[in-house]
mmCIF file of C-alpha atoms in Angstrom:
data_model
loop_
_atom_site.group_PDB
_atom_site.id
_atom_site.type_symbol
_atom_site.label_atom_id
_atom_site.label_comp_id
_atom_site.label_asym_id
_atom_site.label_seq_id
_atom_site.Cartn_x
_atom_site.Cartn_y
_atom_site.Cartn_z
ATOM 1 C CA UNK A 466 2.485 -1.168 46.010
ATOM 2 C CA UNK A 467 1.839 2.559 46.447
ATOM 3 C CA UNK A 468 -0.324 3.740 43.519
ATOM 4 C CA UNK A 469 0.512 7.429 43.998
ATOM 5 C CA UNK A 470 4.221 6.685 43.809
ATOM 6 C CA UNK A 471 3.765 4.467 40.746
ATOM 7 C CA UNK A 472 1.773 7.210 38.986
ATOM 8 C CA UNK A 473 4.403 9.852 39.760
ATOM 9 C CA UNK A 474 7.259 7.582 38.602
ATOM 10 C CA UNK A 475 5.507 6.807 35.325
ATOM 11 C CA UNK A 476 4.749 10.522 34.862
ATOM 12 C CA UNK A 477 8.447 11.320 35.229
ATOM 13 C CA UNK A 478 9.228 8.818 32.438
ATOM 14 C CA UNK A 479 7.320 10.378 29.560
ATOM 15 C CA UNK A 480 8.356 7.691 27.065
ATOM 16 C CA UNK A 481 6.184 5.175 28.970
ATOM 17 C CA UNK A 482 2.924 7.048 28.461
ATOM 18 C CA UNK A 483 3.254 9.788 25.809
ATOM 19 C CA UNK A 484 2.786 8.415 22.300
ATOM 20 C CA UNK A 485 4.386 11.567 20.849
ATOM 21 C CA UNK A 486 7.653 10.946 22.700
ATOM 22 C CA UNK A 487 10.440 9.881 20.343
ATOM 23 C CA UNK A 488 11.303 6.891 22.588
ATOM 24 C CA UNK A 489 7.719 5.668 23.059
ATOM 25 C CA UNK A 490 8.273 2.674 20.748
ATOM 26 C CA UNK A 491 11.844 1.990 21.880
ATOM 27 C CA UNK A 492 11.622 -1.345 23.737
ATOM 28 C CA UNK A 493 15.107 -1.149 25.245
ATOM 29 C CA UNK A 494 14.513 2.225 26.866
ATOM 30 C CA UNK A 495 11.048 1.170 27.981
ATOM 31 C CA UNK A 496 12.452 -1.967 29.627
ATOM 32 C CA UNK A 497 15.128 0.068 31.421
ATOM 33 C CA UNK A 498 12.560 2.563 32.697
ATOM 34 C CA UNK A 499 10.251 -0.183 34.009
ATOM 35 C CA UNK A 500 13.189 -1.888 35.752
ATOM 36 C CA UNK A 501 14.115 1.405 37.421
ATOM 37 C CA UNK A 502 10.496 1.956 38.551
ATOM 38 C CA UNK A 503 10.259 -1.622 39.830
ATOM 39 C CA UNK A 504 13.442 -1.180 41.868
ATOM 40 C CA UNK A 505 12.097 1.994 43.487
ATOM 41 C CA UNK A 506 8.802 0.264 44.295
ATOM 42 C CA UNK A 507 10.532 -2.916 45.492
ATOM 43 C CA UNK A 508 8.598 -5.115 43.058
ATOM 44 C CA UNK A 509 9.039 -6.750 39.649
ATOM 45 C CA UNK A 510 8.776 -4.788 36.428
ATOM 46 C CA UNK A 511 5.917 -7.034 35.269
ATOM 47 C CA UNK A 512 3.987 -6.335 38.462
ATOM 48 C CA UNK A 513 4.539 -2.574 38.080
ATOM 49 C CA UNK A 514 3.449 -2.681 34.411
ATOM 50 C CA UNK A 515 0.343 -4.683 35.238
ATOM 51 C CA UNK A 516 -0.622 -2.285 38.008
ATOM 52 C CA UNK A 517 -0.026 0.700 35.696
ATOM 53 C CA UNK A 518 -2.199 -0.809 32.949
ATOM 54 C CA UNK A 519 -5.013 -1.284 35.446
ATOM 55 C CA UNK A 520 -4.743 2.319 36.634
ATOM 56 C CA UNK A 521 -4.541 3.633 33.067
ATOM 57 C CA UNK A 522 -7.533 1.599 31.929
ATOM 58 C CA UNK A 523 -9.600 2.730 34.912
ATOM 59 C CA UNK A 524 -8.698 6.347 34.128
ATOM 60 C CA UNK A 525 -9.794 5.843 30.506
ATOM 61 C CA UNK A 526 -13.158 4.415 31.618
ATOM 62 C CA UNK A 527 -13.718 7.249 34.102
ATOM 63 C CA UNK A 528 -12.824 9.820 31.463
ATOM 64 C CA UNK A 529 -15.301 8.284 29.012
ATOM 65 C CA UNK A 530 -18.144 8.660 31.523
ATOM 66 C CA UNK A 531 -18.126 12.441 31.004
ATOM 67 C CA UNK A 532 -17.919 13.108 27.258
ATOM 68 C CA UNK A 533 -16.442 16.409 26.145
ATOM 69 C CA UNK A 534 -18.862 19.209 25.368
ATOM 70 C CA UNK A 535 -19.188 20.556 21.851
ATOM 71 C CA UNK A 536 -19.564 24.169 20.866
ATOM 72 C CA UNK A 537 -23.200 25.150 21.202
ATOM 73 C CA UNK A 538 -24.044 22.520 23.816
ATOM 74 C CA UNK A 539 -25.881 23.834 26.812
ATOM 75 C CA UNK A 540 -23.855 24.446 29.922
ATOM 76 C CA UNK A 541 -24.276 22.203 32.839
ATOM 77 C CA UNK A 542 -22.727 20.731 35.865
ATOM 78 C CA UNK A 543 -19.252 19.402 35.303
ATOM 79 C CA UNK A 544 -19.073 15.899 36.670
ATOM 80 C CA UNK A 545 -17.009 15.356 39.781
ATOM 81 C CA UNK A 546 -15.022 12.183 39.478
ATOM 82 C CA UNK A 547 -15.127 9.912 42.501
ATOM 83 C CA UNK A 548 -12.140 7.744 41.605
ATOM 84 C CA UNK A 549 -9.289 8.675 43.938
ATOM 85 C CA UNK A 550 -6.558 8.800 41.269
ATOM 86 C CA UNK A 551 -8.445 10.696 38.571
ATOM 87 C CA UNK A 552 -6.919 14.133 39.245
ATOM 88 C CA UNK A 553 -3.441 12.639 39.589
ATOM 89 C CA UNK A 554 -3.689 10.946 36.193
ATOM 90 C CA UNK A 555 -5.157 13.832 34.208
ATOM 91 C CA UNK A 556 -1.828 14.158 32.391
ATOM 92 C CA UNK A 557 -3.044 11.218 30.273
ATOM 93 C CA UNK A 558 -6.143 13.045 29.030
ATOM 94 C CA UNK A 559 -4.806 13.940 25.592
ATOM 95 C CA UNK A 560 -3.551 10.388 25.018
ATOM 96 C CA UNK A 561 -7.097 9.074 24.595
ATOM 97 C CA UNK A 562 -8.287 10.966 21.534
ATOM 98 C CA UNK A 563 -10.863 9.259 19.400
ATOM 99 C CA UNK A 564 -9.455 7.713 16.275
ATOM 100 C CA UNK A 565 -10.602 8.721 12.834
ATOM 101 C CA UNK A 566 -12.874 5.976 11.587
ATOM 102 C CA UNK A 567 -12.370 4.463 8.180
ATOM 103 C CA UNK A 568 -14.772 2.118 6.526
ATOM 104 C CA UNK A 569 -14.671 -0.210 3.601
ATOM 105 C CA UNK A 570 -17.306 1.745 1.669
ATOM 106 C CA UNK A 571 -15.748 3.503 -1.322
ATOM 107 C CA UNK A 572 -16.097 7.259 -1.311
ATOM 108 C CA UNK A 573 -15.670 10.090 -3.748
ATOM 109 C CA UNK A 574 -14.155 13.294 -2.411
ATOM 110 C CA UNK A 575 -14.762 16.643 -4.070
ATOM 111 C CA UNK A 576 -13.517 20.125 -3.288
ATOM 112 C CA UNK A 577 -15.620 23.242 -3.856
ATOM 113 C CA UNK A 578 -13.318 26.129 -4.794
ATOM 114 C CA UNK A 579 -15.986 28.768 -3.990
ATOM 115 C CA UNK A 580 -16.733 27.687 -0.427
ATOM 116 C CA UNK A 581 -13.337 26.049 0.245
ATOM 117 C CA UNK A 582 -15.198 22.976 1.560
ATOM 118 C CA UNK A 583 -14.619 19.361 0.749
ATOM 119 C CA UNK A 584 -17.487 16.943 0.411
ATOM 120 C CA UNK A 585 -17.343 13.194 0.595
ATOM 121 C CA UNK A 586 -20.024 11.213 -1.174
ATOM 122 C CA UNK A 587 -20.367 7.634 -0.061
ATOM 123 C CA UNK A 588 -21.596 5.224 -2.671
ATOM 124 C CA UNK A 589 -22.573 1.844 -1.238
ATOM 125 C CA UNK A 590 -23.174 0.340 -4.683
ATOM 126 C CA UNK A 591 -20.959 0.873 -7.712
ATOM 127 C CA UNK A 592 -22.576 3.068 -10.377
ATOM 128 C CA UNK A 593 -24.320 1.216 -13.169
ATOM 129 C CA UNK A 594 -22.693 1.627 -16.545
ATOM 130 C CA UNK A 595 -24.955 1.734 -19.562
ATOM 131 C CA UNK A 596 -24.059 -0.714 -22.316
ATOM 132 C CA UNK A 597 -22.564 1.000 -25.365
ATOM 133 C CA UNK A 598 -25.185 -0.363 -27.760
ATOM 134 C CA UNK A 599 -28.019 1.461 -25.983
ATOM 135 C CA UNK A 600 -26.227 4.785 -25.692
ATOM 136 C CA UNK A 601 -25.237 4.740 -29.377
ATOM 137 C CA UNK A 602 -28.784 4.105 -30.591
ATOM 138 C CA UNK A 603 -30.012 7.255 -28.871
ATOM 139 C CA UNK A 604 -32.558 5.482 -26.703
ATOM 140 C CA UNK A 605 -33.533 7.313 -23.564
ATOM 141 C CA UNK A 606 -32.525 5.693 -20.284
ATOM 142 C CA UNK A 607 -36.191 4.989 -19.388
ATOM 143 C CA UNK A 608 -36.705 2.686 -22.375
ATOM 144 C CA UNK A 609 -33.607 0.538 -22.050
ATOM 145 C CA UNK A 610 -35.449 -2.630 -20.992
ATOM 146 C CA UNK A 611 -37.620 -4.985 -22.982
ATOM 147 C CA UNK A 612 -40.569 -4.551 -20.635
ATOM 148 C CA UNK A 613 -43.815 -3.192 -22.009
ATOM 149 C CA UNK A 614 -44.869 0.107 -20.506
ATOM 150 C CA UNK A 615 -47.768 -0.028 -18.045
ATOM 151 C CA UNK A 616 -51.185 0.472 -19.615
ATOM 152 C CA UNK A 617 -53.732 2.844 -18.203
ATOM 153 C CA UNK A 618 -57.046 1.183 -17.472
ATOM 154 C CA UNK A 619 -60.215 3.207 -17.326
ATOM 155 C CA UNK A 620 -62.708 2.492 -14.554
ATOM 156 C CA UNK A 621 -65.977 0.897 -15.874
#
């Protein structure tokens, strides 16, 4: 199977690779497109899909080897990719954006009107709530336990 031809055929059928395409999740259209590609390559649609996945995954790994630079990073030599199909498959570059991570730690978001910035405070442990009986008696938070305060000992 000719990899260059497979790449160009998939590129022509945007719904097979572009997640923003309205038909990306349409299985019927996807099946039709893979059948058409398979016919042109004189192979089965499963074989064409498997080959495409391998090419796509290799491109993703090659792309990850050279992380994008951030503003303020020092300049440097831009890595030359040695994989033969890298340049041909660069149309996939924007399909591999990092996902926003979400955790299971509860957070509290605030918004500062003056600076127009939002701040997220992560709290790994829930805040302790003082029992009502202690807050009503007027005791200070330091003396809420039944422990005796430490005594100062003088050196002999």
